[in-house]
Coordinates of C-alpha atoms in Angstrom, one line a residue:
Q1 CA 105.4 78.1 100.6
V2 CA 105.0 80.5 103.3
Q3 CA 107.1 80.6 106.5
L4 CA 107.0 83.2 109.2
V5 CA 110.0 82.4 112.0
E6 CA 109.9 83.9 115.2
S7 CA 112.8 83.9 117.9
G8 CA 114.1 85.7 120.6
G9 CA 111.5 84.9 123.5
G10 CA 112.8 83.5 126.9
L11 CA 112.8 84.1 130.8
V12 CA 113.2 87.5 132.0
Q13 CA 113.0 89.4 135.2
P14 CA 110.2 92.3 135.8
G15 CA 111.1 95.4 134.2
G16 CA 113.7 93.6 132.1
S17 CA 113.8 93.5 127.9
L18 CA 113.4 91.4 125.2
R19 CA 113.6 91.8 121.2
L20 CA 111.1 89.2 119.2
S21 CA 111.9 88.8 115.8
C22 CA 110.1 87.2 112.7
V23 CA 111.7 86.2 109.7
A24 CA 109.7 85.8 106.8
S25 CA 109.8 83.8 103.5
G26 CA 107.6 83.0 100.5
I27 CA 106.0 86.3 100.7
I28 CA 106.1 90.0 99.0
F29 CA 107.2 91.1 102.7
S30 CA 107.4 95.0 101.7
I31 CA 103.6 95.1 100.5
N32 CA 102.3 93.0 103.7
S33 CA 101.2 94.5 106.8
M34 CA 102.6 92.5 109.8
G35 CA 101.4 92.3 113.4
W36 CA 102.5 90.7 117.0
Y37 CA 99.9 88.5 119.0
R38 CA 100.4 86.7 122.3
Q39 CA 98.3 84.6 124.3
A40 CA 98.7 84.0 127.5
P41 CA 97.0 80.3 129.3
G42 CA 93.5 80.9 129.7
K43 CA 93.3 84.0 127.9
E44 CA 92.2 85.0 124.2
R45 CA 95.0 85.9 121.7
E46 CA 94.9 89.5 121.3
L47 CA 97.1 92.0 118.9
V48 CA 99.8 93.3 120.6
A49 CA 101.2 95.6 118.0
A50 CA 101.2 95.9 114.1
I51 CA 102.8 98.0 111.2
S52 CA 101.7 98.8 107.8
S53 CA 103.9 98.2 104.8
G54 CA 104.2 102.1 105.0
G55 CA 105.4 102.3 108.6
S56 CA 102.1 103.0 110.6
T57 CA 101.9 101.4 113.7
N58 CA 99.4 100.1 115.9
Y59 CA 99.6 98.9 119.8
L60 CA 97.4 97.4 122.3
D61 CA 96.9 99.8 124.9
S62 CA 98.9 98.4 128.0
V63 CA 102.0 98.3 125.6
K64 CA 102.1 101.5 124.5
G65 CA 105.0 103.2 125.6
R66 CA 107.0 100.3 126.7
F67 CA 106.7 98.2 123.1
T68 CA 108.1 99.2 119.7
I69 CA 107.6 97.3 116.5
S70 CA 109.5 98.2 113.6
R71 CA 110.4 96.2 110.1
D72 CA 113.1 95.6 107.8
N73 CA 112.3 95.3 104.7
A74 CA 115.5 94.0 103.2
K75 CA 116.0 91.2 105.9
N76 CA 111.7 90.6 105.4
T77 CA 112.1 90.7 109.1
V78 CA 109.7 92.6 111.8
Y79 CA 110.6 93.1 115.3
L80 CA 109.2 93.7 118.3
Q81 CA 111.1 95.4 121.2
M82 CA 109.6 94.7 124.3
D83 CA 111.1 97.1 127.6
D84 CA 110.0 97.4 130.9
L85 CA 108.1 93.6 130.7
K86 CA 105.6 92.6 133.6
P87 CA 104.6 89.2 134.7
E88 CA 101.3 90.2 132.5
D89 CA 103.4 90.3 129.3
T90 CA 103.8 86.4 129.9
A91 CA 102.7 85.1 127.1
D92 CA 103.1 83.2 123.6
Y93 CA 104.2 85.7 121.1
Y94 CA 103.1 85.0 117.4
C95 CA 103.6 87.0 114.2
A96 CA 101.3 87.3 111.3
T97 CA 101.0 89.0 108.3
D98 CA 98.2 90.3 106.1
T99 CA 98.1 91.1 102.3
T100 CA 96.5 94.6 103.0
P101 CA 99.2 97.0 103.2
W102 CA 97.5 99.5 105.0
S103 CA 96.3 97.0 107.5
L104 CA 96.6 97.6 111.0
R105 CA 94.9 94.6 112.6
P106 CA 96.5 92.1 110.9
R107 CA 94.2 89.5 110.0
G108 CA 96.6 86.6 110.1
D109 CA 97.1 85.1 106.4
N110 CA 100.1 83.5 107.8
W111 CA 101.3 82.7 111.4
G112 CA 104.6 81.4 112.9
Q113 CA 105.2 78.9 115.1
G114 CA 105.4 81.4 118.3
T115 CA 108.2 82.3 120.9
H116 CA 107.3 81.8 124.7
V117 CA 107.9 85.3 126.8
T118 CA 108.1 84.3 130.3
V119 CA 108.3 87.8 132.9
S120 CA 109.2 86.5 136.3
S121 CA 111.3 87.2 139.3

């Protein structure tokens, strides 16, 4: 049984930082590409960042230079370090897997339950 568990969301002031974590089980983590998606109220889900099994990365233009995706295969965990957060980053954040190791747009073979991020003063 595949399980993805996100954590690390919360309320932060503009300019602040958060680190999201997603722990995976039930998959061979090291050969999966991983992604972080977000969905804000009334908006479509969008890919925020992705990392291939080899460590290549892809970012949404609006988060480049502020967010960093990384992975620790020994811990079956993918991280999203979010710095200089803006109110428009407020959303539910989800991690997703893709069994295509080189994918930089994970299709979401599996999804976590999400963690909420609110950026507000």
